[in-house]
PDB file of C-alpha atoms and ligand atoms in Angstrom:
ATOM      1  CA  MET A   1       1.108 -10.701 -20.760  1.00 48.00           C
ATOM      2  CA  ALA A   2       4.208 -12.907 -20.525  1.00 49.00           C
ATOM      3  CA  PRO A   3       3.086 -16.295 -19.204  1.00 52.00           C
ATOM      4  CA  ALA A   4       6.545 -17.932 -19.462  1.00 56.00           C
ATOM      5  CA  VAL A   5       8.113 -15.222 -17.301  1.00 59.00           C
ATOM      6  CA  ASP A   6       5.165 -15.277 -14.894  1.00 66.00           C
ATOM      7  CA  ASN A   7       5.590 -19.036 -14.450  1.00 73.00           C
ATOM      8  CA  GLU A   8       9.312 -18.602 -13.961  1.00 74.00           C
ATOM      9  CA  PHE A   9       8.598 -16.447 -10.891  1.00 92.00           C
ATOM     10  CA  ARG A  10       5.961 -18.757  -9.416  1.00 92.00           C
ATOM     11  CA  GLY A  11       8.412 -20.743  -7.245  1.00 94.00           C
ATOM     12  CA  ALA A  12      10.148 -17.629  -5.976  1.00 95.00           C
ATOM     13  CA  ARG A  13       6.786 -16.160  -4.993  1.00 96.00           C
ATOM     14  CA  ARG A  14       5.864 -19.353  -3.091  1.00 96.00           C
ATOM     15  CA  HIS A  15       9.126 -19.075  -1.151  1.00 96.00           C
ATOM     16  CA  LEU A  16       8.335 -15.496  -0.241  1.00 97.00           C
ATOM     17  CA  VAL A  17       4.905 -16.512   1.049  1.00 97.00           C
ATOM     18  CA  GLU A  18       6.509 -19.256   3.178  1.00 97.00           C
ATOM     19  CA  LEU A  19       9.045 -16.774   4.547  1.00 97.00           C
ATOM     20  CA  LEU A  20       6.299 -14.312   5.519  1.00 98.00           C
ATOM     21  CA  GLN A  21       4.406 -17.135   7.211  1.00 97.00           C
ATOM     22  CA  GLU A  22       7.534 -18.154   9.168  1.00 97.00           C
ATOM     23  CA  GLN A  23       7.984 -14.551  10.241  1.00 96.00           C
ATOM     24  CA  GLY A  24       4.529 -14.443  11.787  1.00 96.00           C
ATOM     25  CA  ILE A  25       2.002 -13.464   9.118  1.00 97.00           C
ATOM     26  CA  ARG A  26      -1.076 -15.600   9.908  1.00 96.00           C
ATOM     27  CA  ASP A  27      -3.893 -13.976   7.935  1.00 96.00           C
ATOM     28  CA  LEU A  28      -4.623 -16.405   5.098  1.00 96.00           C
ATOM     29  CA  ALA A  29      -6.307 -13.755   2.954  1.00 96.00           C
ATOM     30  CA  VAL A  30      -3.093 -11.693   3.080  1.00 97.00           C
ATOM     31  CA  LEU A  31      -0.868 -14.680   2.247  1.00 97.00           C
ATOM     32  CA  HIS A  32      -3.206 -15.690  -0.558  1.00 97.00           C
ATOM     33  CA  ALA A  33      -3.157 -12.195  -2.095  1.00 97.00           C
ATOM     34  CA  ILE A  34       0.671 -12.123  -2.001  1.00 97.00           C
ATOM     35  CA  ASP A  35       0.719 -15.568  -3.603  1.00 96.00           C
ATOM     36  CA  GLU A  36      -1.560 -14.380  -6.410  1.00 95.00           C
ATOM     37  CA  VAL A  37      -0.206 -10.934  -7.301  1.00 96.00           C
ATOM     38  CA  PRO A  38       2.851 -10.949  -9.650  1.00 96.00           C
ATOM     39  CA  ARG A  39       5.120  -8.536  -7.715  1.00 97.00           C
ATOM     40  CA  HIS A  40       7.784  -8.681 -10.458  1.00 96.00           C
ATOM     41  CA  ARG A  41       5.450  -6.893 -12.856  1.00 96.00           C
ATOM     42  CA  PHE A  42       5.591  -3.810 -10.606  1.00 97.00           C
ATOM     43  CA  ILE A  43       9.407  -3.761 -10.370  1.00 97.00           C
ATOM     44  CA  PRO A  44      11.654  -1.974 -12.917  1.00 96.00           C
ATOM     45  CA  THR A  45      13.450  -4.472 -15.198  1.00 95.00           C
ATOM     46  CA  GLY A  46      16.932  -3.646 -13.819  1.00 95.00           C
ATOM     47  CA  VAL A  47      16.086  -5.035 -10.352  1.00 96.00           C
ATOM     48  CA  ARG A  48      13.290  -7.420 -11.361  1.00 95.00           C
ATOM     49  CA  HIS A  49      15.364 -10.501 -10.494  1.00 94.00           C
ATOM     50  CA  ARG A  50      15.108  -9.366  -6.847  1.00 96.00           C
ATOM     51  CA  ALA A  51      11.310  -9.020  -6.939  1.00 97.00           C
ATOM     52  CA  TYR A  52      10.672 -11.847  -4.433  1.00 97.00           C
ATOM     53  CA  GLU A  53      13.320 -10.945  -1.885  1.00 96.00           C
ATOM     54  CA  ASP A  54      11.911  -9.539   1.338  1.00 95.00           C
ATOM     55  CA  SER A  55      13.437  -6.121   0.743  1.00 95.00           C
ATOM     56  CA  PRO A  56      12.436  -2.658  -0.491  1.00 95.00           C
ATOM     57  CA  LEU A  57      13.503  -1.826  -4.070  1.00 97.00           C
ATOM     58  CA  PRO A  58      13.871   1.384  -6.117  1.00 96.00           C
ATOM     59  CA  ILE A  59      10.946   2.082  -8.479  1.00 96.00           C
ATOM     60  CA  GLY A  60      12.246   5.302 -10.094  1.00 95.00           C
ATOM     61  CA  SER A  61      11.542   9.001  -9.388  1.00 95.00           C
ATOM     62  CA  GLY A  62      13.499   8.612  -6.111  1.00 94.00           C
ATOM     63  CA  GLN A  63      10.770   6.367  -4.611  1.00 95.00           C
ATOM     64  CA  THR A  64      10.774   2.787  -3.305  1.00 95.00           C
ATOM     65  CA  ILE A  65       8.406  -0.148  -3.196  1.00 96.00           C
ATOM     66  CA  SER A  66       8.170  -1.310   0.430  1.00 94.00           C
ATOM     67  CA  GLN A  67       9.464  -4.702   1.508  1.00 95.00           C
ATOM     68  CA  PRO A  68       6.798  -7.449   1.291  1.00 97.00           C
ATOM     69  CA  MET A  69       6.772  -7.937   5.085  1.00 96.00           C
ATOM     70  CA  ILE A  70       5.622  -4.319   5.488  1.00 94.00           C
ATOM     71  CA  HIS A  71       2.802  -4.786   2.980  1.00 95.00           C
ATOM     72  CA  ALA A  72       1.786  -7.990   4.764  1.00 97.00           C
ATOM     73  CA  ARG A  73       1.756  -6.252   8.182  1.00 94.00           C
ATOM     74  CA  TYR A  74      -0.206  -3.315   6.835  1.00 93.00           C
ATOM     75  CA  LEU A  75      -2.811  -5.604   5.319  1.00 96.00           C
ATOM     76  CA  GLU A  76      -3.075  -7.757   8.437  1.00 96.00           C
ATOM     77  CA  LEU A  77      -3.708  -4.699  10.586  1.00 96.00           C
ATOM     78  CA  LEU A  78      -6.616  -3.679   8.324  1.00 95.00           C
ATOM     79  CA  HIS A  79      -8.629  -6.920   8.815  1.00 94.00           C
ATOM     80  CA  LEU A  80     -10.341  -6.529   5.431  1.00 96.00           C
ATOM     81  CA  SER A  81     -13.411  -8.694   4.738  1.00 96.00           C
ATOM     82  CA  GLY A  82     -13.747  -7.946   1.007  1.00 97.00           C
ATOM     83  CA  LYS A  83     -16.589  -5.425   1.289  1.00 98.00           C
ATOM     84  CA  GLU A  84     -14.570  -2.308   2.069  1.00 98.00           C
ATOM     85  CA  LYS A  85     -14.003   0.956   0.274  1.00 98.00           C
ATOM     86  CA  VAL A  86     -10.319   1.795   0.681  1.00 98.00           C
ATOM     87  CA  LEU A  87      -8.298   4.971   0.151  1.00 98.00           C
ATOM     88  CA  GLU A  88      -4.582   4.523  -0.575  1.00 98.00           C
ATOM     89  CA  ILE A  89      -2.168   7.453  -0.424  1.00 98.00           C
ATOM     90  CA  GLY A  90       1.012   6.912  -2.478  1.00 98.00           C
ATOM     91  CA  THR A  91       0.273   4.492  -5.324  1.00 98.00           C
ATOM     92  CA  GLY A  92       4.010   4.185  -6.099  1.00 98.00           C
ATOM     93  CA  SER A  93       4.553   0.976  -8.058  1.00 98.00           C
ATOM     94  CA  GLY A  94       0.899  -0.065  -7.689  1.00 98.00           C
ATOM     95  CA  TYR A  95       1.788  -3.388  -6.036  1.00 98.00           C
ATOM     96  CA  GLN A  96       0.021  -2.660  -2.768  1.00 98.00           C
ATOM     97  CA  THR A  97      -2.889  -1.294  -4.809  1.00 98.00           C
ATOM     98  CA  ALA A  98      -3.170  -4.711  -6.487  1.00 98.00           C
ATOM     99  CA  LEU A  99      -3.137  -6.508  -3.111  1.00 98.00           C
ATOM    100  CA  LEU A 100      -5.834  -4.165  -1.794  1.00 98.00           C
ATOM    101  CA  ALA A 101      -7.925  -4.624  -4.941  1.00 98.00           C
ATOM    102  CA  ARG A 102      -8.035  -8.378  -4.227  1.00 97.00           C
ATOM    103  CA  MET A 103      -8.898  -7.952  -0.560  1.00 97.00           C
ATOM    104  CA  ALA A 104     -11.445  -5.093  -0.660  1.00 98.00           C
ATOM    105  CA  ALA A 105     -14.389  -4.064  -2.859  1.00 98.00           C
ATOM    106  CA  GLN A 106     -13.141  -0.743  -4.197  1.00 98.00           C
ATOM    107  CA  VAL A 107      -9.816   1.049  -4.057  1.00 98.00           C
ATOM    108  CA  PHE A 108      -9.169   4.770  -4.548  1.00 98.00           C
ATOM    109  CA  SER A 109      -5.472   5.492  -4.978  1.00 98.00           C
ATOM    110  CA  ILE A 110      -3.663   8.854  -5.092  1.00 98.00           C
ATOM    111  CA  GLU A 111      -0.117   9.513  -6.324  1.00 98.00           C
ATOM    112  CA  ARG A 112       1.662  12.850  -6.829  1.00 98.00           C
ATOM    113  CA  ILE A 113       4.229  11.678  -9.426  1.00 98.00           C
ATOM    114  CA  ALA A 114       2.662  11.282 -12.889  1.00 98.00           C
ATOM    115  CA  ALA A 115       5.316   8.856 -14.237  1.00 98.00           C
ATOM    116  CA  LEU A 116       4.667   6.415 -11.354  1.00 98.00           C
ATOM    117  CA  LEU A 117       0.893   6.698 -11.570  1.00 98.00           C
ATOM    118  CA  ASP A 118       0.890   6.084 -15.338  1.00 98.00           C
ATOM    119  CA  ARG A 119       3.049   2.988 -14.981  1.00 98.00           C
ATOM    120  CA  ALA A 120       1.026   1.594 -12.065  1.00 98.00           C
ATOM    121  CA  ARG A 121      -2.216   2.137 -13.982  1.00 98.00           C
ATOM    122  CA  ASP A 122      -0.802   0.294 -17.018  1.00 98.00           C
ATOM    123  CA  VAL A 123       0.431  -2.725 -15.025  1.00 98.00           C
ATOM    124  CA  LEU A 124      -2.821  -3.028 -13.068  1.00 98.00           C
ATOM    125  CA  GLY A 125      -4.739  -2.928 -16.368  1.00 98.00           C
ATOM    126  CA  GLU A 126      -2.460  -5.587 -17.872  1.00 97.00           C
ATOM    127  CA  ILE A 127      -3.005  -7.996 -14.975  1.00 96.00           C
ATOM    128  CA  GLY A 128      -6.760  -7.452 -15.133  1.00 97.00           C
ATOM    129  CA  VAL A 129      -7.425  -5.375 -11.999  1.00 97.00           C
ATOM    130  CA  ARG A 130     -10.607  -3.324 -12.545  1.00 97.00           C
ATOM    131  CA  ASN A 131     -11.836  -2.065  -9.157  1.00 98.00           C
ATOM    132  CA  VAL A 132      -9.326   0.780  -8.723  1.00 98.00           C
ATOM    133  CA  SER A 133      -9.784   4.516  -9.384  1.00 98.00           C
ATOM    134  CA  PHE A 134      -6.684   6.711  -9.629  1.00 98.00           C
ATOM    135  CA  LEU A 135      -6.056  10.372  -8.873  1.00 98.00           C
ATOM    136  CA  LEU A 136      -2.934  12.361  -9.741  1.00 98.00           C
ATOM    137  CA  GLY A 137      -2.457  14.998  -7.051  1.00 98.00           C
ATOM    138  CA  ASP A 138      -1.768  15.866  -3.437  1.00 98.00           C
ATOM    139  CA  GLY A 139      -2.916  12.968  -1.290  1.00 98.00           C
ATOM    140  CA  THR A 140      -2.572  14.948   1.953  1.00 98.00           C
ATOM    141  CA  LEU A 141      -6.045  16.316   1.160  1.00 98.00           C
ATOM    142  CA  GLY A 142      -7.607  12.852   0.804  1.00 98.00           C
ATOM    143  CA  TRP A 143     -10.335  12.249  -1.811  1.00 98.00           C
ATOM    144  CA  ARG A 144     -13.511  13.746  -0.383  1.00 98.00           C
ATOM    145  CA  GLN A 145     -15.784  12.867  -3.316  1.00 98.00           C
ATOM    146  CA  TYR A 146     -15.870   9.107  -2.627  1.00 98.00           C
ATOM    147  CA  GLY A 147     -15.508   9.132   1.159  1.00 97.00           C
ATOM    148  CA  PRO A 148     -16.004   8.125   3.864  1.00 98.00           C
ATOM    149  CA  TYR A 149     -13.603   5.162   3.641  1.00 98.00           C
ATOM    150  CA  ASP A 150     -13.549   1.946   5.673  1.00 98.00           C
ATOM    151  CA  ALA A 151      -9.765   1.963   5.502  1.00 98.00           C
ATOM    152  CA  ILE A 152      -7.143   4.582   4.666  1.00 98.00           C
ATOM    153  CA  LEU A 153      -3.543   3.472   4.068  1.00 98.00           C
ATOM    154  CA  VAL A 154      -0.803   6.028   3.911  1.00 98.00           C
ATOM    155  CA  SER A 155       2.331   4.635   2.246  1.00 96.00           C
ATOM    156  CA  ALA A 156       4.530   7.630   3.031  1.00 96.00           C
ATOM    157  CA  ALA A 157       5.587   9.179   6.343  1.00 97.00           C
ATOM    158  CA  ALA A 158       4.087  12.336   7.872  1.00 98.00           C
ATOM    159  CA  PRO A 159       4.970  14.543  10.871  1.00 97.00           C
ATOM    160  CA  SER A 160       1.310  14.479  12.012  1.00 97.00           C
ATOM    161  CA  VAL A 161      -2.082  13.228  10.771  1.00 98.00           C
ATOM    162  CA  PRO A 162      -3.477  15.372   7.922  1.00 98.00           C
ATOM    163  CA  PRO A 163      -7.010  16.367   9.081  1.00 98.00           C
ATOM    164  CA  ALA A 164      -8.663  15.162   5.849  1.00 98.00           C
ATOM    165  CA  TYR A 165      -7.884  11.539   6.762  1.00 98.00           C
ATOM    166  CA  THR A 166      -9.818  11.438  10.019  1.00 98.00           C
ATOM    167  CA  GLU A 167     -12.610  13.500   8.400  1.00 98.00           C
ATOM    168  CA  GLN A 168     -12.923  10.947   5.592  1.00 98.00           C
ATOM    169  CA  LEU A 169     -12.758   7.869   7.862  1.00 98.00           C
ATOM    170  CA  ALA A 170     -16.036   5.901   8.229  1.00 98.00           C
ATOM    171  CA  GLU A 171     -17.426   4.647  11.549  1.00 98.00           C
ATOM    172  CA  GLY A 172     -15.268   1.701  12.653  1.00 97.00           C
ATOM    173  CA  GLY A 173     -12.839   2.551   9.836  1.00 98.00           C
ATOM    174  CA  ARG A 174      -9.074   2.240  10.241  1.00 98.00           C
ATOM    175  CA  LEU A 175      -6.337   4.648   9.231  1.00 98.00           C
ATOM    176  CA  LEU A 176      -2.746   3.382   8.958  1.00 98.00           C
ATOM    177  CA  ILE A 177      -0.070   6.041   8.841  1.00 98.00           C
ATOM    178  CA  PRO A 178       3.661   6.189   9.638  1.00 98.00           C
ATOM    179  CA  LEU A 179       4.137   9.193  11.977  1.00 98.00           C
ATOM    180  CA  GLY A 180       7.443  10.716  13.009  1.00 98.00           C
ATOM    181  CA  VAL A 181      10.556  12.397  11.676  1.00 95.00           C
ATOM    182  CA  ARG A 182      12.142  11.977   8.247  1.00 91.00           C
ATOM    183  CA  ASP A 183      14.333   8.987   9.154  1.00 92.00           C
ATOM    184  CA  GLU A 184      12.156   7.035  11.559  1.00 96.00           C
ATOM    185  CA  GLN A 185       8.456   6.681  12.208  1.00 97.00           C
ATOM    186  CA  MET A 186       5.940   4.747  14.257  1.00 98.00           C
ATOM    187  CA  LEU A 187       3.318   2.903  12.247  1.00 97.00           C
ATOM    188  CA  THR A 188       0.118   4.207  13.820  1.00 98.00           C
ATOM    189  CA  VAL A 189      -3.366   2.674  13.606  1.00 98.00           C
ATOM    190  CA  ILE A 190      -6.267   5.064  14.201  1.00 98.00           C
ATOM    191  CA  THR A 191      -9.822   3.679  14.485  1.00 98.00           C
ATOM    192  CA  ARG A 192     -12.966   5.822  14.420  1.00 98.00           C
ATOM    193  CA  ARG A 193     -15.449   5.079  17.238  1.00 98.00           C
ATOM    194  CA  GLY A 194     -18.204   7.675  16.890  1.00 97.00           C
ATOM    195  CA  ASP A 195     -16.626  11.053  17.570  1.00 96.00           C
ATOM    196  CA  ALA A 196     -13.637   9.440  19.282  1.00 97.00           C
ATOM    197  CA  LEU A 197     -10.425   8.307  17.599  1.00 98.00           C
ATOM    198  CA  GLU A 198      -8.636   5.329  19.136  1.00 98.00           C
ATOM    199  CA  GLN A 199      -4.879   5.326  18.493  1.00 98.00           C
ATOM    200  CA  VAL A 200      -2.518   2.316  18.700  1.00 97.00           C
ATOM    201  CA  GLU A 201       1.201   2.076  17.868  1.00 98.00           C
ATOM    202  CA  ALA A 202       2.112  -0.948  15.714  1.00 96.00           C
ATOM    203  CA  GLY A 203       5.910  -0.726  15.588  1.00 95.00           C
ATOM    204  CA  PRO A 204       8.772   1.306  14.116  1.00 96.00           C
ATOM    205  CA  VAL A 205       8.976   1.761  10.324  1.00 95.00           C
ATOM    206  CA  ARG A 206      10.886   3.820   7.793  1.00 94.00           C
ATOM    207  CA  PHE A 207       9.042   5.305   4.822  1.00 94.00           C
ATOM    208  CA  VAL A 208       9.744   7.944   2.164  1.00 94.00           C
ATOM    209  CA  PRO A 209       8.226  11.343   3.093  1.00 96.00           C
ATOM    210  CA  LEU A 210       4.617  12.324   2.429  1.00 97.00           C
ATOM    211  CA  LEU A 211       4.997  15.645   0.600  1.00 97.00           C
ATOM    212  CA  GLY A 212       2.114  18.095   0.325  1.00 97.00           C
ATOM    213  CA  LYS A 213      -0.028  20.847   1.754  1.00 97.00           C
ATOM    214  CA  GLU A 214      -0.848  19.047   5.039  1.00 96.00           C
ATOM    215  CA  SER A 215       2.553  17.362   5.520  1.00 96.00           C
ATOM    216  CA  TRP A 216       6.179  18.182   4.685  1.00 94.00           C
ATOM    217  CA  GLU A 217       6.705  20.776   1.964  1.00 90.00           C
ATOM    218  CA  SER A 218       7.590  19.432  -1.475  1.00 80.00           C
TER     219      SER A 218
HETATM  220  N1  SAH B 301       2.832   1.365  -1.722  1.00 97.71           N
HETATM  221  C1  SAH B 301       3.809   1.878  -2.648  1.00 97.71           C
HETATM  222  C2  SAH B 301       4.749   2.784  -1.895  1.00 97.71           C
HETATM  223  C3  SAH B 301       5.449   3.768  -2.731  1.00 97.71           C
HETATM  224  S1  SAH B 301       6.468   4.897  -1.844  1.00 97.71           S
HETATM  225  C4  SAH B 301       4.585   0.725  -3.267  1.00 97.71           C
HETATM  226  O1  SAH B 301       4.721  -0.285  -2.589  1.00 97.71           O
HETATM  227  O2  SAH B 301       5.041   0.819  -4.386  1.00 97.71           O
HETATM  228  C5  SAH B 301       5.356   6.180  -1.409  1.00 97.71           C
HETATM  229  C6  SAH B 301       4.701   6.928  -2.529  1.00 97.71           C
HETATM  230  O3  SAH B 301       3.998   8.032  -1.965  1.00 97.71           O
HETATM  231  C7  SAH B 301       5.676   7.530  -3.558  1.00 97.71           C
HETATM  232  O4  SAH B 301       5.354   7.063  -4.826  1.00 97.71           O
HETATM  233  C8  SAH B 301       5.428   9.048  -3.441  1.00 97.71           C
HETATM  234  O5  SAH B 301       5.535   9.733  -4.674  1.00 97.71           O
HETATM  235  C9  SAH B 301       4.017   9.086  -2.905  1.00 97.71           C
HETATM  236  N2  SAH B 301       3.632  10.340  -2.240  1.00 97.71           N
HETATM  237  C10 SAH B 301       4.358  11.118  -1.407  1.00 97.71           C
HETATM  238  N3  SAH B 301       3.647  12.187  -1.025  1.00 97.71           N
HETATM  239  C11 SAH B 301       2.422  12.086  -1.639  1.00 97.71           C
HETATM  240  C12 SAH B 301       1.232  12.888  -1.656  1.00 97.71           C
HETATM  241  N4  SAH B 301       1.119  14.027  -0.957  1.00 97.71           N
HETATM  242  N5  SAH B 301       0.182  12.467  -2.392  1.00 97.71           N
HETATM  243  C13 SAH B 301       0.251  11.307  -3.113  1.00 97.71           C
HETATM  244  N6  SAH B 301       1.340  10.526  -3.136  1.00 97.71           N
HETATM  245  C14 SAH B 301       2.412  10.903  -2.419  1.00 97.71           C
END
């Protein structure tokens, strides 16, 4: 822990929360989580000074942490109450994992790159997050053992919905996934209503590719 550094970033984080609020984020639970989670701890030291800008940043292994506005939108669309079991595909830096851990009961997070998963696990441990289970592997297959999930968040883009996600989605559960081509996708919200799947488009996004058996080839 580095309390001096953490305090140094406190003002910058407040500004970010105000910016997100000005840009239309209304959900207080989302704003509160962003205010509480030290984003700089999840950012490599070389770009850490930019941790509270509203922009995506490189996290190593050719991957990026999304811009805070995207995390805020994602979380708003999920309408979490605190009781949910959540599946996250693409742990990356672990920042979104930390936000989810504050807003839901249990988080299951899958990442295919060992170096990223190890680092995310360490940082989450250091900041005292305990309700997350990690899996190193191909997230296009989901994580059947602990399903069904009340929410499934896919942090990488796919050409179509991998079947495991809708299979592992609980009644009333929501799946958020960017669908499209490599350079541009539509953030898609899929809700399970019995045997039916309701699908809504939530706006254009641009994510790194989801690579695996049920998506693009790695
Ligand atoms: N929410 C993360 C986003 C990281 S980018 C953050 O804010 O830091 C997306 C991540 O998805 C990358 O780390 C990438 O390695 C991972 N990914 C891509 N395909 C995957 C797959 N099939 N299974 C698990 N993770 C995958």
